[in-house]
Tab-separated table of C-alpha atoms in Angstrom:
chain	number	residue	atom	x	y	z
A	1	MET	CA	37.622	34.513	98.055
A	2	GLY	CA	38.523	30.818	97.595
A	3	LYS	CA	41.464	29.170	95.893
A	4	ARG	CA	41.578	29.206	92.171
A	5	PRO	CA	41.020	25.728	90.601
A	6	ARG	CA	44.284	24.115	89.444
A	7	ILE	CA	44.831	22.409	86.111
A	8	SER	CA	45.092	18.667	86.586
A	9	ASN	CA	47.829	16.592	84.946
A	10	GLN	CA	45.440	13.687	84.827
A	11	LYS	CA	44.520	12.592	81.310
A	12	VAL	CA	40.894	13.154	80.551
A	13	GLY	CA	38.970	11.064	78.065
A	14	GLU	CA	39.775	7.974	76.106
A	15	VAL	CA	43.351	6.924	75.312
A	16	ILE	CA	43.676	6.149	71.633
A	17	ILE	CA	46.292	3.599	70.594
A	18	ASP	CA	47.542	4.107	67.088
A	19	THR	CA	47.796	0.606	65.614
A	20	GLU	CA	49.510	2.034	62.532
A	21	GLN	CA	52.310	3.557	64.599
A	22	TYR	CA	55.887	2.379	64.190
A	23	ILE	CA	57.578	1.645	67.517
A	24	ALA	CA	60.755	-0.061	68.699
A	25	ASN	CA	60.835	-3.807	69.257
A	26	LYS	CA	63.750	-6.216	69.892
A	27	GLY	CA	64.797	-6.243	66.230
A	28	SER	CA	64.082	-2.743	64.920
A	29	LYS	CA	63.640	0.859	65.993
A	30	ASN	CA	60.711	1.245	63.601
A	31	ALA	CA	58.373	-1.724	63.457
A	32	ARG	CA	54.624	-2.261	63.408
A	33	LYS	CA	53.026	-5.251	65.141
A	34	ILE	CA	50.930	-7.232	62.692
A	35	LEU	CA	49.929	-10.277	64.754
A	36	ASP	CA	50.042	-11.447	68.352
A	37	LYS	CA	49.057	-15.121	68.544
A	38	THR	CA	49.612	-17.987	70.945
A	39	LEU	CA	50.221	-21.381	69.345
A	40	GLU	CA	49.021	-24.523	71.018
A	41	THR	CA	51.247	-27.545	71.368
A	42	HIS	CA	49.944	-30.936	72.412
A	43	ILE	CA	52.288	-33.121	74.459
A	44	GLU	CA	51.848	-36.641	75.731
A	45	ILE	CA	54.028	-38.018	78.509
A	46	TRP	CA	54.711	-41.746	78.339
A	47	PHE	CA	56.490	-43.926	80.891
A	48	ASP	CA	58.664	-46.702	79.503
A	49	LYS	CA	58.263	-50.172	81.022
A	50	HIS	CA	61.765	-49.877	82.515
A	51	PHE	CA	60.676	-46.790	84.466
A	52	TRP	CA	57.454	-48.479	85.660
A	53	ASN	CA	59.362	-51.545	86.818
A	54	ARG	CA	61.838	-49.383	88.755
A	55	TYR	CA	59.006	-47.333	90.260
A	56	GLN	CA	56.939	-50.379	91.283
A	57	PHE	CA	59.602	-52.966	92.112
A	58	GLY	CA	62.809	-50.997	92.729
A	59	ASP	CA	66.195	-51.592	91.190
A	60	ASP	CA	67.781	-54.911	90.190
A	61	ASN	CA	68.914	-55.543	93.766
A	62	GLY	CA	65.401	-55.026	95.158
A	63	GLY	CA	66.200	-51.592	96.566
A	64	GLU	CA	63.313	-49.127	96.546
A	65	ARG	CA	63.674	-45.994	94.424
A	66	LYS	CA	62.322	-43.104	96.449
A	67	GLY	CA	61.332	-39.754	94.983
A	68	ILE	CA	60.408	-40.973	91.490
A	69	GLU	CA	56.629	-40.835	91.823
A	70	PRO	CA	54.908	-40.273	88.459
A	71	LEU	CA	53.413	-36.906	89.493
A	72	ILE	CA	56.850	-35.621	90.523
A	73	ILE	CA	58.333	-36.725	87.184
A	74	GLN	CA	55.427	-35.200	85.263
A	75	GLY	CA	55.868	-31.892	87.128
A	76	LEU	CA	59.595	-31.816	86.400
A	77	ILE	CA	59.004	-32.391	82.685
A	78	ILE	CA	56.422	-29.627	82.460
A	79	GLU	CA	58.678	-27.272	84.426
A	80	SER	CA	61.574	-28.020	82.057
A	81	LEU	CA	59.713	-27.369	78.782
A	82	THR	CA	60.358	-23.612	78.595
A	83	HIS	CA	64.034	-24.179	79.415
A	84	ILE	CA	64.382	-26.862	76.733
A	85	LEU	CA	62.753	-24.621	74.117
A	86	HIS	CA	64.935	-21.677	75.126
A	87	TYR	CA	68.127	-23.710	74.704
A	88	SER	CA	66.974	-25.139	71.379
A	89	PHE	CA	66.525	-21.595	70.021
A	90	TYR	CA	69.742	-20.083	71.406
A	91	VAL	CA	72.330	-22.862	71.595
A	92	PRO	CA	73.810	-23.892	68.244
A	93	GLY	CA	73.886	-27.667	67.862
A	94	PHE	CA	71.476	-28.353	70.724
A	95	SER	CA	68.661	-30.490	69.414
A	96	PHE	CA	66.217	-32.419	71.533
A	97	LEU	CA	63.618	-33.613	69.038
A	98	ASN	CA	63.766	-37.131	67.642
A	99	LYS	CA	62.041	-37.925	64.377
A	100	VAL	CA	60.593	-41.403	64.138
A	101	GLY	CA	62.503	-43.259	61.440
A	102	GLY	CA	64.983	-40.397	61.086
A	103	ARG	CA	68.192	-39.333	62.731
A	104	SER	CA	67.832	-39.481	66.491
A	105	CYS	CA	69.103	-37.109	69.112
A	106	PRO	CA	70.551	-38.242	72.403
A	107	ARG	CA	68.202	-38.513	75.327
A	108	LEU	CA	68.078	-35.576	77.728
A	109	VAL	CA	68.779	-35.839	81.438
A	110	LEU	CA	66.732	-33.543	83.655
A	111	LYS	CA	68.111	-32.897	87.149
A	112	LYS	CA	66.651	-31.215	90.194
A	113	ASN	CA	67.511	-31.175	93.899
A	114	THR	CA	64.841	-32.818	96.055
A	115	VAL	CA	64.568	-33.980	99.660
A	116	ASP	CA	65.450	-37.504	98.467
A	117	GLY	CA	68.629	-36.362	96.678
A	118	ILE	CA	69.258	-35.199	93.135
A	119	LEU	CA	66.393	-36.388	90.930
A	120	ASN	CA	67.682	-37.542	87.525
A	121	VAL	CA	65.148	-38.235	84.788
A	122	VAL	CA	66.092	-39.522	81.324
A	123	ILE	CA	63.657	-38.464	78.594
A	124	ALA	CA	63.359	-38.256	74.819
A	125	PHE	CA	61.062	-36.110	72.667
A	126	PHE	CA	59.404	-37.430	69.522
A	127	TYR	CA	57.486	-35.530	66.874
A	128	THR	CA	54.287	-37.412	65.996
A	129	ASP	CA	51.996	-35.004	64.152
A	130	ASP	CA	51.322	-31.290	63.641
A	131	HIS	CA	51.814	-29.604	67.020
A	132	LYS	CA	51.852	-33.009	68.743
A	133	TYR	CA	54.831	-34.486	70.561
A	134	GLU	CA	55.468	-37.514	72.737
A	135	ILE	CA	57.834	-37.385	75.684
A	136	THR	CA	59.044	-40.783	76.840
A	137	VAL	CA	60.507	-41.250	80.318
A	138	TYR	CA	63.041	-44.092	80.318
A	139	THR	CA	64.326	-44.051	83.875
A	140	ALA	CA	64.526	-41.939	87.020
A	141	MET	CA	66.714	-42.066	90.106
A	142	CYS	CA	67.373	-39.883	93.126
A	143	VAL	CA	71.153	-40.212	93.404
A	144	ASP	CA	74.052	-37.773	93.490
A	145	ASP	CA	76.277	-39.821	91.174
A	146	PHE	CA	73.990	-40.554	88.223
A	147	LYS	CA	75.893	-41.952	85.228
A	148	VAL	CA	75.382	-39.951	82.039
A	149	GLN	CA	76.117	-41.374	78.591
A	150	ASP	CA	78.582	-39.775	76.213
A	151	GLY	CA	76.951	-37.103	74.062
A	152	GLN	CA	73.994	-36.496	76.375
A	153	TYR	CA	72.782	-33.065	77.402
A	154	ILE	CA	71.901	-32.376	81.019
A	155	ILE	CA	69.510	-29.649	82.152
A	156	THR	CA	69.733	-28.879	85.856
A	157	LEU	CA	66.718	-26.951	87.119
A	158	ASP	CA	66.823	-24.628	90.114
A	159	GLY	CA	63.585	-22.689	90.457
A	160	ALA	CA	63.237	-20.359	87.468
A	161	ASN	CA	66.909	-20.900	86.569
A	162	SER	CA	68.644	-23.737	84.771
A	163	ILE	CA	72.029	-24.827	83.458
A	164	LEU	CA	72.589	-26.714	80.208
A	165	GLU	CA	75.607	-29.034	80.205
A	166	HIS	CA	76.983	-31.417	77.624
A	167	PHE	CA	78.773	-34.636	78.591
A	168	ARG	CA	81.405	-35.534	76.015
A	169	ARG	CA	84.539	-37.651	76.325
A	170	LYS	CA	84.015	-38.120	80.060
A	171	THR	CA	83.873	-34.360	80.645
A	172	PHE	CA	80.977	-32.099	81.620
A	173	SER	CA	80.995	-28.686	80.006
A	174	GLU	CA	78.525	-25.904	80.732
A	175	ILE	CA	76.987	-24.724	77.480
A	176	ASP	CA	74.496	-22.084	78.636
A	177	HIS	CA	72.342	-21.018	81.574
A	178	LEU	CA	69.017	-19.344	81.986
């Protein structure tokens, strides 16, 4: 006589998901998802003439600026976008978007360690049309002692992490980190 067949714990058949069910989300213990949609945002990256001159001809003394190749700058900007959006949602008073003809926000400084030193890139965001934004790069340098203007925000990227600092009255203060 052989072994008796055992009852399997494996689910048999089709799993039915109740779309009308109330489940917990970040804001409620009883919520029902109505929509899950990804919005598209169109960005354009522009390089100011000052940046192009520094990239092509070096600084005022004729010294070459290494590590500021356009593809490196473009990559840093794209890498920083999720960090910038995160800080704009969670940090009171942090605003990065300039409105043409309206009140402007200070330019942002993006920083990242590279083989050529600390890459510093000064950018500004401008709203142009529905879901369309321009990012202008004003200057870039690989130096450890980059001079930041009063009121500017600095985002230092380190892999998936970042630190948001604010430079005010000659003092750096860490605002948040991700």
